[in-house]
Coordinates of C-alpha atoms and ligand atoms in Angstrom, one line a residue:
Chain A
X1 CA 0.0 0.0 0.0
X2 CA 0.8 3.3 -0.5
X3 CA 1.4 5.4 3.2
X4 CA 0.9 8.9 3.2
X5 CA 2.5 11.4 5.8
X6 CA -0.5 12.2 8.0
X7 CA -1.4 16.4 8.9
X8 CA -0.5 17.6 12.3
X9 CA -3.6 17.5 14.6
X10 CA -3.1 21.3 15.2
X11 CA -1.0 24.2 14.1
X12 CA 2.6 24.2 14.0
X13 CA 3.1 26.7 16.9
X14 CA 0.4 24.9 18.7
X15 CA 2.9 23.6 21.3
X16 CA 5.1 26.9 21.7
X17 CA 6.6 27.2 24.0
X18 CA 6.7 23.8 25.4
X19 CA 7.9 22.3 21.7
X20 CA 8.7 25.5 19.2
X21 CA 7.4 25.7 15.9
X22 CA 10.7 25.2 14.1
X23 CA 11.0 22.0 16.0
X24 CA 7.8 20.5 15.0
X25 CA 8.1 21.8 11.5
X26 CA 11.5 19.4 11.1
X27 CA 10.1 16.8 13.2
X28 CA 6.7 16.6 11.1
X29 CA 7.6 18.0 7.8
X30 CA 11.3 16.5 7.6
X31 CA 11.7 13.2 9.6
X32 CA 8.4 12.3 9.7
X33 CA 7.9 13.1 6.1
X34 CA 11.4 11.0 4.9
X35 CA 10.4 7.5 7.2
X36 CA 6.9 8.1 4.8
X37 CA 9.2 8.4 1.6
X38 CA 11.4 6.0 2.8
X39 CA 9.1 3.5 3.7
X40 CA 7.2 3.9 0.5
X41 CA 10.8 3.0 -1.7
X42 CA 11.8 -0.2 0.4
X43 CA 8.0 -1.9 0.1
X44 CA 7.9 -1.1 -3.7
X45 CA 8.7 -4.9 -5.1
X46 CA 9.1 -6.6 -1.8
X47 CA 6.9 -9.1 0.1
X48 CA 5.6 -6.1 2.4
X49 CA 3.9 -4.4 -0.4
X50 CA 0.1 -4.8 0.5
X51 CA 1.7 -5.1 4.1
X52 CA -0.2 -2.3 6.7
X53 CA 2.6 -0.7 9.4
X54 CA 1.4 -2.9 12.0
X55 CA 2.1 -6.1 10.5
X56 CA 5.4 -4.5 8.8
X57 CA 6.1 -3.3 13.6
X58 CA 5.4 -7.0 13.7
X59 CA 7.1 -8.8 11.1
X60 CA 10.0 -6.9 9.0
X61 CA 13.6 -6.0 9.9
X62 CA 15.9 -3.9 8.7
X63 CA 15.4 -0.7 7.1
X64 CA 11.5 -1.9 6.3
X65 CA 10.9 -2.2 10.1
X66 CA 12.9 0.9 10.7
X67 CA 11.4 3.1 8.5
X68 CA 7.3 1.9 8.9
X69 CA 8.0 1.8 12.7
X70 CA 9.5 5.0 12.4
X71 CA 6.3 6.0 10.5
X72 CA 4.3 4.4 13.4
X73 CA 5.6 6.1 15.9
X74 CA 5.6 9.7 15.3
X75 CA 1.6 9.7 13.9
X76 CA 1.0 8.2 17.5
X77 CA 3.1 10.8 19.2
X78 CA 1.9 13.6 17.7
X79 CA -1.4 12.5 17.9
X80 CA -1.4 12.9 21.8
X81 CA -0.6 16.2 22.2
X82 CA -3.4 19.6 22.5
X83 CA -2.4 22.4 23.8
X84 CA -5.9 24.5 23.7
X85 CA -8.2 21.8 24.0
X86 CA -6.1 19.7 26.4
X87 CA -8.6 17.5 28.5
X88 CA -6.9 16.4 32.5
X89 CA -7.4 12.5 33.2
X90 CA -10.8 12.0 34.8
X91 CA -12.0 9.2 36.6
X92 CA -12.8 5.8 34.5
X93 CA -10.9 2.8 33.5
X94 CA -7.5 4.0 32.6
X95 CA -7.1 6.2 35.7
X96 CA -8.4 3.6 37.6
X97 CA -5.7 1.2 36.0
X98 CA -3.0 4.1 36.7
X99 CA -4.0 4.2 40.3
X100 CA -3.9 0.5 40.7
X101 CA -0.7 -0.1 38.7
X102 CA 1.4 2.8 39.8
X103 CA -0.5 4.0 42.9
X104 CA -1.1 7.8 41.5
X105 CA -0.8 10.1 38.6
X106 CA 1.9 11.8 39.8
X107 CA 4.1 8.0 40.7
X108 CA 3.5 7.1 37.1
X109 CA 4.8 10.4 35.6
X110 CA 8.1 10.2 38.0
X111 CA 8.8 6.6 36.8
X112 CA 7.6 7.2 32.9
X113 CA 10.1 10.5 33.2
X114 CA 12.8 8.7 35.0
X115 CA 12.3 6.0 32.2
X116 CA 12.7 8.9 29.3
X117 CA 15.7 10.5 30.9
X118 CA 17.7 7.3 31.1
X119 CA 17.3 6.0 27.5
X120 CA 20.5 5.9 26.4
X121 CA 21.0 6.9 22.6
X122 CA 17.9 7.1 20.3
X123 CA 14.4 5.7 20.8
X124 CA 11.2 6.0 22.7
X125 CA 9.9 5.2 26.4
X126 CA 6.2 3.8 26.2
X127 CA 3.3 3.5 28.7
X128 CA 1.8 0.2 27.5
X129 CA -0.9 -2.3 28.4
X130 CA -0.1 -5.9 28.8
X131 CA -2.4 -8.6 27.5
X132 CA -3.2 -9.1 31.1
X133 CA -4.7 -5.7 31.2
X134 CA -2.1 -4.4 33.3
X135 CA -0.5 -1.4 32.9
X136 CA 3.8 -0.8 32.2
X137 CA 6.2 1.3 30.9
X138 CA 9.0 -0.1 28.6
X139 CA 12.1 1.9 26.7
X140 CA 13.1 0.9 23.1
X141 CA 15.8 2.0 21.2
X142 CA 16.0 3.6 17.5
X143 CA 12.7 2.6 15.9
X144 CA 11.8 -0.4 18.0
X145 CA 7.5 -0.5 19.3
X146 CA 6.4 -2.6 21.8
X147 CA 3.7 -4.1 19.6
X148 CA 6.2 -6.3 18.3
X149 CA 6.0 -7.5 21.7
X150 CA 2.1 -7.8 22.4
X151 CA 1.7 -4.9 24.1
X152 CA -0.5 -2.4 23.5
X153 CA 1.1 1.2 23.2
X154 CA -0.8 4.0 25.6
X155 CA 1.7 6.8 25.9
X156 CA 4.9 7.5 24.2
X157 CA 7.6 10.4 24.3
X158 CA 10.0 10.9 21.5
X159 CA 13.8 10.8 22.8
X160 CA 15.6 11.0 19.6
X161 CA 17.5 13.7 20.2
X162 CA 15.7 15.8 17.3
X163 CA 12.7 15.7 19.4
X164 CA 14.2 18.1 21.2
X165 CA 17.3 19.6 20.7
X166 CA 16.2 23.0 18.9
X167 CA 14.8 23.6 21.9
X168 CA 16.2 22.5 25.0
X169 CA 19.9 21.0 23.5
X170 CA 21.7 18.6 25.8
X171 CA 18.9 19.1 28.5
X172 CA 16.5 16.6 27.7
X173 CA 15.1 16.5 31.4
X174 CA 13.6 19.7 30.5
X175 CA 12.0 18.5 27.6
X176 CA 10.7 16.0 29.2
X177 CA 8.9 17.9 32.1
X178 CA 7.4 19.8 29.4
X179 CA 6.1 17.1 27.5
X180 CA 3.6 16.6 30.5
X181 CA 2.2 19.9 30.1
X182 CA 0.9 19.7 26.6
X183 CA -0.5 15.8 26.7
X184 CA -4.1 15.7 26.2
X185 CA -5.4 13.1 28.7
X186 CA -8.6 12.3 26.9
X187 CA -6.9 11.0 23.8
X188 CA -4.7 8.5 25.8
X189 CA -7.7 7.1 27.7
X190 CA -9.2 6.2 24.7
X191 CA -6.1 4.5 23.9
X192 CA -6.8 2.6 26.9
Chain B
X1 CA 43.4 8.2 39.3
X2 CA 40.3 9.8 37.0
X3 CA 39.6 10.4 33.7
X4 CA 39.6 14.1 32.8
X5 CA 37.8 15.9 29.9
X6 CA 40.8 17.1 27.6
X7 CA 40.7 20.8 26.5
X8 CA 40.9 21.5 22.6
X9 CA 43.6 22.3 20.7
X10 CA 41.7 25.2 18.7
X11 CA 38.7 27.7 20.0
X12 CA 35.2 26.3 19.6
X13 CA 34.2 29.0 16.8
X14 CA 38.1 27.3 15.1
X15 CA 35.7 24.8 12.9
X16 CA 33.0 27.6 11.4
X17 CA 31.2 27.6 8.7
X18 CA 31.7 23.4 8.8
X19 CA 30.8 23.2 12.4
X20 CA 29.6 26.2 14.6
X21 CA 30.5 27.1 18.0
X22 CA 27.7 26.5 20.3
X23 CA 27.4 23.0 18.7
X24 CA 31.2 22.7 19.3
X25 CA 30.7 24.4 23.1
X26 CA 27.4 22.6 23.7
X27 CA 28.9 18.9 22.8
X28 CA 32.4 19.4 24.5
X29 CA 31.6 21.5 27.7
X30 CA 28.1 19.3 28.2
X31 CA 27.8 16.2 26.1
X32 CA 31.3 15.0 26.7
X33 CA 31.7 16.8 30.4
X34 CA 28.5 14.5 31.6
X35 CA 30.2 11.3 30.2
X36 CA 33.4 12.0 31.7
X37 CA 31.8 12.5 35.2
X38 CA 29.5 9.8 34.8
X39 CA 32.2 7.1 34.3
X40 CA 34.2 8.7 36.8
X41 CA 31.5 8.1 39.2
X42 CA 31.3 4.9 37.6
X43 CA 34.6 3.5 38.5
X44 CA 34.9 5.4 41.7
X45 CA 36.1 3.0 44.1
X46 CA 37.4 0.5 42.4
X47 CA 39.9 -1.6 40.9
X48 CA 38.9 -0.2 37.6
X49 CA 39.8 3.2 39.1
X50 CA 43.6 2.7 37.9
X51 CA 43.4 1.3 34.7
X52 CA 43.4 3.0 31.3
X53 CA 40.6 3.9 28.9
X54 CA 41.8 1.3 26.1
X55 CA 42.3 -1.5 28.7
X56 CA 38.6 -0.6 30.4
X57 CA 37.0 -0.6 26.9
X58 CA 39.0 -4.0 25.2
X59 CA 37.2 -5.8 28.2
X60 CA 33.9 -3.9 28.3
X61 CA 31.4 -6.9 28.0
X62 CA 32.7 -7.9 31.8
X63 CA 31.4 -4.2 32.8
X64 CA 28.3 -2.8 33.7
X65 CA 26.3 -0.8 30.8
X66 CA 26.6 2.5 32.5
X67 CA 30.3 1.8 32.3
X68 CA 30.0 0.8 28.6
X69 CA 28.1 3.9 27.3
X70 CA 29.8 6.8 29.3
X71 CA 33.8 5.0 28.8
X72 CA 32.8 5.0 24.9
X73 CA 31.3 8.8 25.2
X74 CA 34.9 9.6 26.9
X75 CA 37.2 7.6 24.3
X76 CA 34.9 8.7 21.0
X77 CA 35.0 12.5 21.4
X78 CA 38.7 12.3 22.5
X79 CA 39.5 10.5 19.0
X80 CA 36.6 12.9 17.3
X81 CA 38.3 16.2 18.9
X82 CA 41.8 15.0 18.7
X83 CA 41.6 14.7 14.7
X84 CA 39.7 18.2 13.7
X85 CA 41.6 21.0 13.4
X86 CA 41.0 24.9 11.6
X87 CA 44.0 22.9 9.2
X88 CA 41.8 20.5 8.0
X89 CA 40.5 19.2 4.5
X90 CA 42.8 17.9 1.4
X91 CA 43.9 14.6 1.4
X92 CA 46.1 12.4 3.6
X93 CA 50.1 12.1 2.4
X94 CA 52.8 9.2 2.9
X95 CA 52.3 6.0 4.7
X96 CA 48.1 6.6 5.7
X97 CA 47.1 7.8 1.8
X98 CA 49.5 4.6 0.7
X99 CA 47.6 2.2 2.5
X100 CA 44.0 4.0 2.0
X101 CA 45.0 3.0 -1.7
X102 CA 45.5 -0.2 -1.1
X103 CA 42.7 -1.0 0.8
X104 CA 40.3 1.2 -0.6
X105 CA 41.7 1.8 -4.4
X106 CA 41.0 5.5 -4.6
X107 CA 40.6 7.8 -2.0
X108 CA 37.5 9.1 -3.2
X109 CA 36.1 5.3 -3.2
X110 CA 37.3 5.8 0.6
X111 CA 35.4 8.6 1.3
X112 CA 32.2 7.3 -0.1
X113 CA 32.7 4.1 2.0
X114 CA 33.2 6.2 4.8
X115 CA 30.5 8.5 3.9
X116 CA 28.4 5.7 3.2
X117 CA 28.7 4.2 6.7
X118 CA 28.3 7.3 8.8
X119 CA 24.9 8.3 7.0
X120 CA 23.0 4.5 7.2
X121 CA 24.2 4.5 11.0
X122 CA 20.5 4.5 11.9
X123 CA 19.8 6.2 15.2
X124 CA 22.8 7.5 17.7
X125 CA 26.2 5.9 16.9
X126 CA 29.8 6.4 15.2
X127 CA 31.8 5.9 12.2
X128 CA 34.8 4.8 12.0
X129 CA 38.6 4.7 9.8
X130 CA 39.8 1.3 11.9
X131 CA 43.7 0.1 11.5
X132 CA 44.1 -3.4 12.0
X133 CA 47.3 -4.7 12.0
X134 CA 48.3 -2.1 8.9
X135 CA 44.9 -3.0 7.1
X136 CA 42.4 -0.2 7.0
X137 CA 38.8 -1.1 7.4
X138 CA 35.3 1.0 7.6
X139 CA 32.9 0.9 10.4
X140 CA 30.3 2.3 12.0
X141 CA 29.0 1.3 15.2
X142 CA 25.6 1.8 17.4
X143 CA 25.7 4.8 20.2
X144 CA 29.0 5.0 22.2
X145 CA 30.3 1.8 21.2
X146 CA 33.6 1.8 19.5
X147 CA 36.1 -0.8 17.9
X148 CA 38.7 -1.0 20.5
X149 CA 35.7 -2.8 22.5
X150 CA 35.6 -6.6 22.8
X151 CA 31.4 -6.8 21.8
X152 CA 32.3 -4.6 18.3
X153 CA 31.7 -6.8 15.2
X154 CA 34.9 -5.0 13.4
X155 CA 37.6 -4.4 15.9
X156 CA 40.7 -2.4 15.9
X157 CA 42.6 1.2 16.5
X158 CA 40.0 4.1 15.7
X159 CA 42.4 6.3 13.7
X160 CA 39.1 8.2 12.0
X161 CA 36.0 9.1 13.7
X162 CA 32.7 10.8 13.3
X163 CA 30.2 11.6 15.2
X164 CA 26.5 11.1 13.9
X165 CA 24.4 11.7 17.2
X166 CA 21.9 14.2 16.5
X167 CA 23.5 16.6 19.1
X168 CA 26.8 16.5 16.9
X169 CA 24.8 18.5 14.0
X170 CA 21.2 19.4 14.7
X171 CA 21.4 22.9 15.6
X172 CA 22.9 24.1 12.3
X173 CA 22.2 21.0 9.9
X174 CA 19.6 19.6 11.4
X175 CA 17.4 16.8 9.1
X176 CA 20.5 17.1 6.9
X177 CA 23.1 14.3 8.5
X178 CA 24.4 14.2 5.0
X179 CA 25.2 18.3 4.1
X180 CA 27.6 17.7 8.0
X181 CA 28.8 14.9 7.0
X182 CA 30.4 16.7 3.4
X183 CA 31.3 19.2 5.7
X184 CA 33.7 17.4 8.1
X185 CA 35.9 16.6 5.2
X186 CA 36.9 20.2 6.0
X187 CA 38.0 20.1 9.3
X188 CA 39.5 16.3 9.4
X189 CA 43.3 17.4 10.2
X190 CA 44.9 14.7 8.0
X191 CA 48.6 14.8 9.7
X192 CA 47.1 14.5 13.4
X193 CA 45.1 10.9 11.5
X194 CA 48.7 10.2 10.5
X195 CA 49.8 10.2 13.4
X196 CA 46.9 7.9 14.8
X197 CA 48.1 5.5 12.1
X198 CA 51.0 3.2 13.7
Ligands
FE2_1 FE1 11.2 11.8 16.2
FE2_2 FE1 28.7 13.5 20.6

């Protein structure tokens, strides 16, 4: 199939100041947009042509897995965040499942942070649900999703350091206590 | 005995236009600073705290990760700083462009070799000009690893290295790891590679 590079759910200063719009301009327009191209090159003539991205997450390798994961990834990320319209976590199943599996809000955020700030190299931290209905968060590096591994992805933060480095350079922890403030809460319920 | 971030031999604007100076003040004062303390604190209080760099990193896979990731930071932007210089660009001379021929054919079949590696490092890592034994082989390797360590699948003496985090050319290249890549054939000082090349 053919993929196509998906619109950013808001403007591109949408975030300022918590990501700029020069950052999310490269991240969306330029990396986001080249995994698309990419991905679009390597499944032309190979057996993951009529493949979807979740079955090229679970089955491909190389540069194939790289690229659609890549692809993946960043349409979920961006896809979580609202500055405007940004909804706080009410009460229902997921918090309910945060409570019970972290024992607050806040205790999740501290270990999902913690979790973002020692990734070393490239790659991406991950709330995630097990198949037991439980609730965990796991790191991968480069393009690597935890669907490969049956879980179910809930939360994610982008810790390639292009996610970031415009704005906040070598201080990622900064990023990353940012990151909380623009997450819209509704959308990763639903997720849930 | 700790290990101590080296100063440069040139001024962190030296490199301009190929590499600016906030990149060059941000990755050595910051990036490489945090390394160096963190595998200081690593080793602190142990046997490890008297050994050298090369011995630590030849048997990294009986160390602990943290140990692994901030010795590489330390070693790779010693080797990257140590071989730039405001002299840079050209080609190499004598014994370094004799064997470059005759392991590569051409030194512009080098370069794309080495070009080659250093943009398809996917993610964080390294590439590399490795000398084994008086053969010259390409690398490239994942996040601070580096071929003087026992887990590298090509191992040797780094005489040529480049770095290809994000951090090492995001503020003025950004997206465009290849335009920095072209651009440190600049400020690669081919006599201080020579003088890697023993
Ligand atoms: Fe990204
Ligand atoms: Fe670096």
């Amino acid at each position: 199939m053919i993929f196509e590079l998906p619109n950013l759910p808001y403007a591109s200063d949408a975030l300022e100041p918590m990501i700029s719009k020069k950052t999310l301009e490269f991240h969306h327009d330029k990396h986001h947009a080249a995994y698309v191209t990419n991905l679009n090159n390597l499944v032309k003539g190979s057996k993951f042509e009529e493949a979807d991205l979740e079955t090229i997450i679970k089955y491909a390798d190389g540069g194939i897995f790289n690229n659609g994961a890549q692809v993946w990834n960043h349409t979920f990320y961006f896809e979580q965040f609202g500055k405007d319209k940004i909804h706080m976590l009410k009460n229902g199943a997921f918090s309910d499942a945060v409570y019970r599996d972290f024992g607050s809000l806040d205790i999740f955020k501290d270990k999902f942070s913690n979790a973002s700030k020692t990734l070393f190299g490239s790659g991406w931290t991950w709330l995630v649900k097990k198949p037991d209905g439980t609730l965990d968060i796991v790191q991968t590096s480069n393009a690597a999703n935890p669907m490969r591994d049956g879980l179910k992805p809930i939360l994610t933060c982008d810790v390639w350091e292009h996610a970031y480095y415009i704005d906040y350079q070598n201080k990622r922890a900064d990023y990353i206590e940012n990151f909380w403030k623009i997450i819209d809460w509704a959308v990763i319920a639903k997720r849930y | 005995m700790s290990f101590e971030l080296p100063k440069l031999a040139y001024a962190y604007n030296a490199l301009e236009p190929y590499i600016d100076a906030m990149t060059m003040e941000i990755h050595h004062t910051k990036h490489h600073a945090a390394y160096t303390n963190n595998l200081n604190n690593a080793i602190k209080d142990s046997e490890n705290e008297n050994k050298s760099i090369e011995e630590i990193l030849k048997n990294i896979s009986k160390y602990p990760m943290v140990v692994r990731n901030n010795g590489g930071g330390y070693y790779n932007h010693n080797v990257f700083w140590e071989i730039m210089s405001p002299n840079g660009g050209g080609e190499p001379k004598g014994d370094l462009l004799q064997a470059i021929l005759k392991d590569f054919g051409s030194f512009e079949k080098f370069k794309e070799s080495f070009n080659n590696a250093a943009a398809t490092r996917f993610g964080s890592g390294w590439a590399w000009l490795v000398n084994q034994n008086g053969k010259l082989v390409i690398s490239s390797t994942p996040n601070q690893d580096n071929p003087l360590m026992d887990v590298a699948e090509i191992k040797g003496t780094p005489i040529l290295a480049i770095d290809v985090w994000e951090h090492a050319y995001y503020l003025k290249y950004q997206n465009r790891r290849p335009e920095y890549i072209n651009a440190f054939w600049n400020v690669i000082d081919w006599n201080l590679v020579a003088k890697r090349f023993v």
